[in-house]
């Protein structure tokens, strides 16, 4: 399972967001991406998940050409293979915490697995909080719900946008262990966008995104 990004370029009108982004991420590999605010890190992660379009280049995952999929096929691919921790969490407000975390399993048509959901909530330090509504949680707690949701179906491609941005150092370290565990033990490919030096220091490779491309 290799994520392969080749010569990717994206523009808004005349203005390029990024160009010439070439990057391979192997199964079991953890790549961290840093870069200034507004340089296109979230946009690049969205492209990796087929959640945004691009103007040049290709994104393939395990041989699947993501840009060639239509909307529905892309949604099905994403459902099966991708875990995404969004910068703004996108925890659904009308579902409780346990329902949010079990969403990927539900979409995959898997049997309700309360044990697995409870295990994930324990793992992110939210034991017993499954029945709470998102509006009753702190920012860091919401972020951890988003992380549990991204991991619950053991995705092969794990894309995390500032997943420790709202967490204290101890909780952040715990969450990093979880993301890295999915990578090392289950052979996921982890791409993590971060401003955290300690999170980036754990990566196999640290890459800098600039308007001109991506480099070590
Ligand atoms: N729909 C849009 N139309 C025009 N420009 C956009 C649009 N969406 C995003 N941009 C611009 O694209 C650039 C990249 O945004 P992106 O969110 O990817 O940056 P980022 O590197 O994730 O920043 P941050 O570190 O602040 O999260 C920004 O300059 C943003 O203003
Ligand atoms: Mg961003």
mmCIF file of C-alpha atoms and ligand atoms in Angstrom:
data_model
loop_
_atom_site.group_PDB
_atom_site.id
_atom_site.type_symbol
_atom_site.label_atom_id
_atom_site.label_comp_id
_atom_site.label_asym_id
_atom_site.label_seq_id
_atom_site.Cartn_x
_atom_site.Cartn_y
_atom_site.Cartn_z
ATOM 1 C CA UNK A 1 0.000 0.000 0.000
ATOM 2 C CA UNK A 2 1.938 2.987 -1.264
ATOM 3 C CA UNK A 3 0.656 6.515 -1.572
ATOM 4 C CA UNK A 4 2.244 8.028 -4.657
ATOM 5 C CA UNK A 5 1.947 11.717 -5.443
ATOM 6 C CA UNK A 6 3.493 12.774 -8.692
ATOM 7 C CA UNK A 7 4.150 16.334 -9.803
ATOM 8 C CA UNK A 8 0.968 17.634 -8.170
ATOM 9 C CA UNK A 9 -0.051 21.225 -8.793
ATOM 10 C CA UNK A 10 -3.060 23.227 -7.681
ATOM 11 C CA UNK A 11 -4.156 26.780 -8.500
ATOM 12 C CA UNK A 12 -6.968 29.095 -7.541
ATOM 13 C CA UNK A 13 -7.427 31.076 -10.745
ATOM 14 C CA UNK A 14 -4.005 32.455 -11.662
ATOM 15 C CA UNK A 15 -2.576 31.966 -8.201
ATOM 16 C CA UNK A 16 -0.777 28.669 -7.578
ATOM 17 C CA UNK A 17 -1.222 27.127 -4.151
ATOM 18 C CA UNK A 18 1.558 24.595 -4.751
ATOM 19 C CA UNK A 19 3.386 23.086 -7.739
ATOM 20 C CA UNK A 20 5.679 20.133 -8.398
ATOM 21 C CA UNK A 21 4.734 18.157 -5.301
ATOM 22 C CA UNK A 22 6.172 14.669 -5.639
ATOM 23 C CA UNK A 23 6.069 12.285 -2.725
ATOM 24 C CA UNK A 24 5.851 8.544 -2.023
ATOM 25 C CA UNK A 25 4.712 7.205 1.325
ATOM 26 C CA UNK A 26 5.219 3.501 1.903
ATOM 27 C CA UNK A 27 3.150 1.154 4.004
ATOM 28 C CA UNK A 28 4.347 1.497 7.613
ATOM 29 C CA UNK A 29 5.942 4.857 6.941
ATOM 30 C CA UNK A 30 5.278 8.112 8.815
ATOM 31 C CA UNK A 31 5.867 11.364 6.936
ATOM 32 C CA UNK A 32 5.449 14.753 8.615
ATOM 33 C CA UNK A 33 4.770 17.895 6.591
ATOM 34 C CA UNK A 34 5.510 21.371 7.888
ATOM 35 C CA UNK A 35 5.113 24.753 6.259
ATOM 36 C CA UNK A 36 3.881 28.281 6.837
ATOM 37 C CA UNK A 37 0.219 29.007 7.416
ATOM 38 C CA UNK A 38 -1.589 29.297 4.088
ATOM 39 C CA UNK A 39 1.053 27.407 2.070
ATOM 40 C CA UNK A 40 -1.404 24.627 1.211
ATOM 41 C CA UNK A 41 -0.844 21.831 3.734
ATOM 42 C CA UNK A 42 -4.542 21.176 4.363
ATOM 43 C CA UNK A 43 -5.243 21.490 0.641
ATOM 44 C CA UNK A 44 -2.564 18.892 -0.104
ATOM 45 C CA UNK A 45 -3.987 16.468 2.480
ATOM 46 C CA UNK A 46 -7.449 16.967 0.976
ATOM 47 C CA UNK A 47 -6.030 16.092 -2.450
ATOM 48 C CA UNK A 48 -4.444 12.927 -1.002
ATOM 49 C CA UNK A 49 -7.913 11.881 0.199
ATOM 50 C CA UNK A 50 -9.645 12.819 -3.061
ATOM 51 C CA UNK A 51 -11.559 15.510 -1.175
ATOM 52 C CA UNK A 52 -10.236 18.302 -3.395
ATOM 53 C CA UNK A 53 -9.253 18.509 -7.055
ATOM 54 C CA UNK A 54 -5.907 19.490 -8.597
ATOM 55 C CA UNK A 55 -4.730 20.871 -11.921
ATOM 56 C CA UNK A 56 -1.594 18.871 -12.656
ATOM 57 C CA UNK A 57 -0.165 15.540 -11.644
ATOM 58 C CA UNK A 58 -1.532 12.354 -10.147
ATOM 59 C CA UNK A 59 -2.361 10.778 -6.808
ATOM 60 C CA UNK A 60 -2.408 6.998 -6.634
ATOM 61 C CA UNK A 61 -2.883 4.687 -3.673
ATOM 62 C CA UNK A 62 -1.994 1.032 -3.985
ATOM 63 C CA UNK A 63 -2.246 1.441 -7.756
ATOM 64 C CA UNK A 64 -5.666 3.162 -7.688
ATOM 65 C CA UNK A 65 -5.615 6.434 -9.634
ATOM 66 C CA UNK A 66 -7.611 8.650 -7.261
ATOM 67 C CA UNK A 67 -8.113 11.447 -9.797
ATOM 68 C CA UNK A 68 -9.726 9.021 -12.246
ATOM 69 C CA UNK A 69 -12.463 7.951 -9.815
ATOM 70 C CA UNK A 70 -15.896 9.565 -10.058
ATOM 71 C CA UNK A 71 -17.418 11.057 -6.916
ATOM 72 C CA UNK A 72 -19.153 7.919 -5.753
ATOM 73 C CA UNK A 73 -16.213 5.595 -6.445
ATOM 74 C CA UNK A 74 -13.936 8.019 -4.646
ATOM 75 C CA UNK A 75 -16.261 8.115 -1.628
ATOM 76 C CA UNK A 76 -16.273 4.309 -1.530
ATOM 77 C CA UNK A 77 -12.460 4.163 -1.800
ATOM 78 C CA UNK A 78 -12.114 6.760 0.973
ATOM 79 C CA UNK A 79 -14.577 4.966 3.226
ATOM 80 C CA UNK A 80 -12.581 1.770 2.989
ATOM 81 C CA UNK A 81 -9.003 2.999 3.037
ATOM 82 C CA UNK A 82 -8.743 6.481 4.525
ATOM 83 C CA UNK A 83 -8.805 7.811 8.074
ATOM 84 C CA UNK A 84 -8.806 11.610 8.147
ATOM 85 C CA UNK A 85 -8.322 13.869 11.162
ATOM 86 C CA UNK A 86 -9.555 17.250 9.945
ATOM 87 C CA UNK A 87 -7.959 20.451 11.191
ATOM 88 C CA UNK A 88 -11.462 21.641 12.192
ATOM 89 C CA UNK A 89 -12.406 18.156 13.518
ATOM 90 C CA UNK A 90 -15.797 17.984 11.710
ATOM 91 C CA UNK A 91 -17.344 15.999 14.535
ATOM 92 C CA UNK A 92 -21.060 15.802 13.705
ATOM 93 C CA UNK A 93 -23.023 17.845 16.269
ATOM 94 C CA UNK A 94 -26.260 15.848 16.180
ATOM 95 C CA UNK A 95 -24.552 12.506 16.913
ATOM 96 C CA UNK A 96 -23.176 11.584 20.312
ATOM 97 C CA UNK A 97 -19.492 10.780 20.809
ATOM 98 C CA UNK A 98 -19.885 6.998 20.366
ATOM 99 C CA UNK A 99 -21.994 7.470 17.219
ATOM 100 C CA UNK A 100 -19.372 9.813 15.767
ATOM 101 C CA UNK A 101 -16.601 7.294 16.426
ATOM 102 C CA UNK A 102 -18.598 4.367 15.020
ATOM 103 C CA UNK A 103 -19.540 6.244 11.829
ATOM 104 C CA UNK A 104 -16.767 4.710 9.661
ATOM 105 C CA UNK A 105 -17.787 1.191 10.761
ATOM 106 C CA UNK A 106 -21.438 1.956 10.050
ATOM 107 C CA UNK A 107 -20.637 3.299 6.576
ATOM 108 C CA UNK A 108 -18.678 0.118 5.869
ATOM 109 C CA UNK A 109 -21.754 -1.900 6.812
ATOM 110 C CA UNK A 110 -19.982 -3.551 9.721
ATOM 111 C CA UNK A 111 -21.856 -4.845 12.727
ATOM 112 C CA UNK A 112 -22.240 -2.411 15.611
ATOM 113 C CA UNK A 113 -19.129 -2.877 17.707
ATOM 114 C CA UNK A 114 -19.562 -1.110 21.049
ATOM 115 C CA UNK A 115 -16.434 -2.803 22.394
ATOM 116 C CA UNK A 116 -14.239 -1.411 19.634
ATOM 117 C CA UNK A 117 -15.713 2.090 20.025
ATOM 118 C CA UNK A 118 -15.231 1.966 23.811
ATOM 119 C CA UNK A 119 -11.667 0.759 23.272
ATOM 120 C CA UNK A 120 -10.959 3.710 20.957
ATOM 121 C CA UNK A 121 -12.460 6.163 23.461
ATOM 122 C CA UNK A 122 -10.267 4.695 26.202
ATOM 123 C CA UNK A 123 -7.247 4.918 23.917
ATOM 124 C CA UNK A 124 -7.714 8.652 23.309
ATOM 125 C CA UNK A 125 -8.375 9.313 26.997
ATOM 126 C CA UNK A 126 -12.157 9.731 26.815
ATOM 127 C CA UNK A 127 -13.369 6.678 28.726
ATOM 128 C CA UNK A 128 -17.096 6.567 29.417
ATOM 129 C CA UNK A 129 -17.831 9.678 27.340
ATOM 130 C CA UNK A 130 -19.656 7.903 24.497
ATOM 131 C CA UNK A 131 -23.090 9.262 25.371
ATOM 132 C CA UNK A 132 -21.987 12.907 25.490
ATOM 133 C CA UNK A 133 -22.958 15.324 22.727
ATOM 134 C CA UNK A 134 -20.125 17.203 20.984
ATOM 135 C CA UNK A 135 -21.379 20.585 22.252
ATOM 136 C CA UNK A 136 -20.569 19.457 25.790
ATOM 137 C CA UNK A 137 -16.900 18.737 24.985
ATOM 138 C CA UNK A 138 -13.790 20.925 25.095
ATOM 139 C CA UNK A 139 -11.747 21.628 21.958
ATOM 140 C CA UNK A 140 -9.107 19.065 22.863
ATOM 141 C CA UNK A 141 -11.767 16.466 23.660
ATOM 142 C CA UNK A 142 -13.425 17.068 20.274
ATOM 143 C CA UNK A 143 -10.054 16.659 18.605
ATOM 144 C CA UNK A 144 -9.633 13.284 20.317
ATOM 145 C CA UNK A 145 -13.099 12.177 19.146
ATOM 146 C CA UNK A 146 -11.943 13.011 15.612
ATOM 147 C CA UNK A 147 -8.782 10.943 16.117
ATOM 148 C CA UNK A 148 -10.722 7.946 17.470
ATOM 149 C CA UNK A 149 -13.052 8.183 14.473
ATOM 150 C CA UNK A 150 -10.123 8.280 12.040
ATOM 151 C CA UNK A 151 -8.586 5.122 13.531
ATOM 152 C CA UNK A 152 -11.574 2.955 14.376
ATOM 153 C CA UNK A 153 -11.700 1.107 11.008
ATOM 154 C CA UNK A 154 -7.884 0.645 10.863
ATOM 155 C CA UNK A 155 -7.378 2.561 7.609
ATOM 156 C CA UNK A 156 -4.400 1.940 5.347
ATOM 157 C CA UNK A 157 -3.984 5.658 4.697
ATOM 158 C CA UNK A 158 -4.003 7.917 7.712
ATOM 159 C CA UNK A 159 -4.099 11.658 7.051
ATOM 160 C CA UNK A 160 -3.947 13.914 10.083
ATOM 161 C CA UNK A 161 -4.086 17.705 9.991
ATOM 162 C CA UNK A 162 -2.584 19.200 13.164
ATOM 163 C CA UNK A 163 -4.010 16.355 15.266
ATOM 164 C CA UNK A 164 -2.297 17.529 18.448
ATOM 165 C CA UNK A 165 -2.902 21.261 17.949
ATOM 166 C CA UNK A 166 -5.328 21.531 20.867
ATOM 167 C CA UNK A 167 -3.731 19.040 23.237
ATOM 168 C CA UNK A 168 -1.421 19.335 26.235
ATOM 169 C CA UNK A 169 2.000 17.675 25.798
ATOM 170 C CA UNK A 170 1.085 14.489 27.708
ATOM 171 C CA UNK A 171 -2.168 13.916 25.817
ATOM 172 C CA UNK A 172 -0.460 14.849 22.552
ATOM 173 C CA UNK A 173 2.233 12.208 23.141
ATOM 174 C CA UNK A 174 -0.440 9.593 23.846
ATOM 175 C CA UNK A 175 -2.290 10.438 20.650
ATOM 176 C CA UNK A 176 0.953 10.319 18.644
ATOM 177 C CA UNK A 177 1.571 6.801 19.995
ATOM 178 C CA UNK A 178 -1.836 5.744 18.680
ATOM 179 C CA UNK A 179 -1.264 7.178 15.211
ATOM 180 C CA UNK A 180 2.228 5.702 15.032
ATOM 181 C CA UNK A 181 0.943 2.364 16.371
ATOM 182 C CA UNK A 182 -1.562 2.086 13.513
ATOM 183 C CA UNK A 183 1.311 2.850 11.141
ATOM 184 C CA UNK A 184 3.883 0.415 12.527
ATOM 185 C CA UNK A 185 1.651 -2.461 13.610
ATOM 186 C CA UNK A 186 -0.929 -2.429 10.843
ATOM 187 C CA UNK A 187 1.221 -1.067 8.023
ATOM 188 C CA UNK A 188 -0.698 2.148 7.474
ATOM 189 C CA UNK A 189 0.839 5.110 5.663
ATOM 190 C CA UNK A 190 0.717 8.154 7.932
ATOM 191 C CA UNK A 191 0.921 11.702 6.628
ATOM 192 C CA UNK A 192 0.813 14.234 9.414
ATOM 193 C CA UNK A 193 0.681 18.007 9.065
ATOM 194 C CA UNK A 194 1.974 19.698 12.168
ATOM 195 C CA UNK A 195 3.558 22.759 13.701
ATOM 196 C CA UNK A 196 4.651 20.651 16.670
ATOM 197 C CA UNK A 197 8.397 19.969 16.733
ATOM 198 C CA UNK A 198 7.996 16.998 19.060
ATOM 199 C CA UNK A 199 5.391 15.392 16.785
ATOM 200 C CA UNK A 200 7.509 16.032 13.679
ATOM 201 C CA UNK A 201 10.566 14.595 15.426
ATOM 202 C CA UNK A 202 8.851 11.200 15.563
ATOM 203 C CA UNK A 203 8.480 10.991 11.782
ATOM 204 C CA UNK A 204 10.612 8.856 9.451
ATOM 205 C CA UNK A 205 10.846 11.870 7.169
ATOM 206 C CA UNK A 206 10.158 15.550 7.707
ATOM 207 C CA UNK A 207 9.169 17.501 4.585
ATOM 208 C CA UNK A 208 8.739 21.233 4.048
ATOM 209 C CA UNK A 209 5.936 22.419 1.795
ATOM 210 C CA UNK A 210 6.565 25.680 -0.082
ATOM 211 C CA UNK A 211 4.872 27.220 -3.114
ATOM 212 C CA UNK A 212 7.652 25.728 -5.265
ATOM 213 C CA UNK A 213 7.225 22.158 -4.090
ATOM 214 C CA UNK A 214 8.015 19.821 -1.247
ATOM 215 C CA UNK A 215 11.545 19.103 0.020
ATOM 216 C CA UNK A 216 13.339 17.519 2.941
HETATM 217 N N1 LIG B 1 -11.752 28.202 -2.228
HETATM 218 C C1 LIG B 1 -10.617 28.917 -2.196
HETATM 219 N N2 LIG B 1 -10.445 29.950 -3.051
HETATM 220 C C2 LIG B 1 -9.296 30.677 -3.057
HETATM 221 N N3 LIG B 1 -8.237 30.395 -2.235
HETATM 222 C C3 LIG B 1 -8.376 29.391 -1.377
HETATM 223 C C4 LIG B 1 -9.557 28.596 -1.304
HETATM 224 N N4 LIG B 1 -9.373 27.653 -0.353
HETATM 225 C C5 LIG B 1 -8.138 27.856 0.140
HETATM 226 N N5 LIG B 1 -7.527 28.895 -0.465
HETATM 227 C C6 LIG B 1 -6.166 29.394 -0.199
HETATM 228 O O1 LIG B 1 -5.268 28.331 -0.400
HETATM 229 C C7 LIG B 1 -4.144 28.477 0.441
HETATM 230 C C8 LIG B 1 -3.829 27.175 1.144
HETATM 231 O O2 LIG B 1 -4.769 26.950 2.200
HETATM 232 P P1 LIG B 1 -4.566 25.756 3.236
HETATM 233 O O3 LIG B 1 -5.774 25.741 4.113
HETATM 234 O O4 LIG B 1 -4.276 24.527 2.487
HETATM 235 O O5 LIG B 1 -3.273 26.234 4.022
HETATM 236 P P2 LIG B 1 -2.511 25.550 5.252
HETATM 237 O O6 LIG B 1 -1.089 25.384 4.843
HETATM 238 O O7 LIG B 1 -3.254 24.359 5.688
HETATM 239 O O8 LIG B 1 -2.583 26.688 6.375
HETATM 240 P P3 LIG B 1 -2.724 26.550 7.995
HETATM 241 O O9 LIG B 1 -1.347 26.208 8.526
HETATM 242 O O10 LIG B 1 -3.133 27.941 8.406
HETATM 243 O O11 LIG B 1 -3.769 25.530 8.293
HETATM 244 C C9 LIG B 1 -4.458 29.625 1.390
HETATM 245 O O12 LIG B 1 -3.721 30.747 0.973
HETATM 246 C C10 LIG B 1 -5.949 29.827 1.232
HETATM 247 O O13 LIG B 1 -6.288 31.180 1.420
HETATM 248 MG MG1 LIG B 2 -4.282 23.877 7.370
#
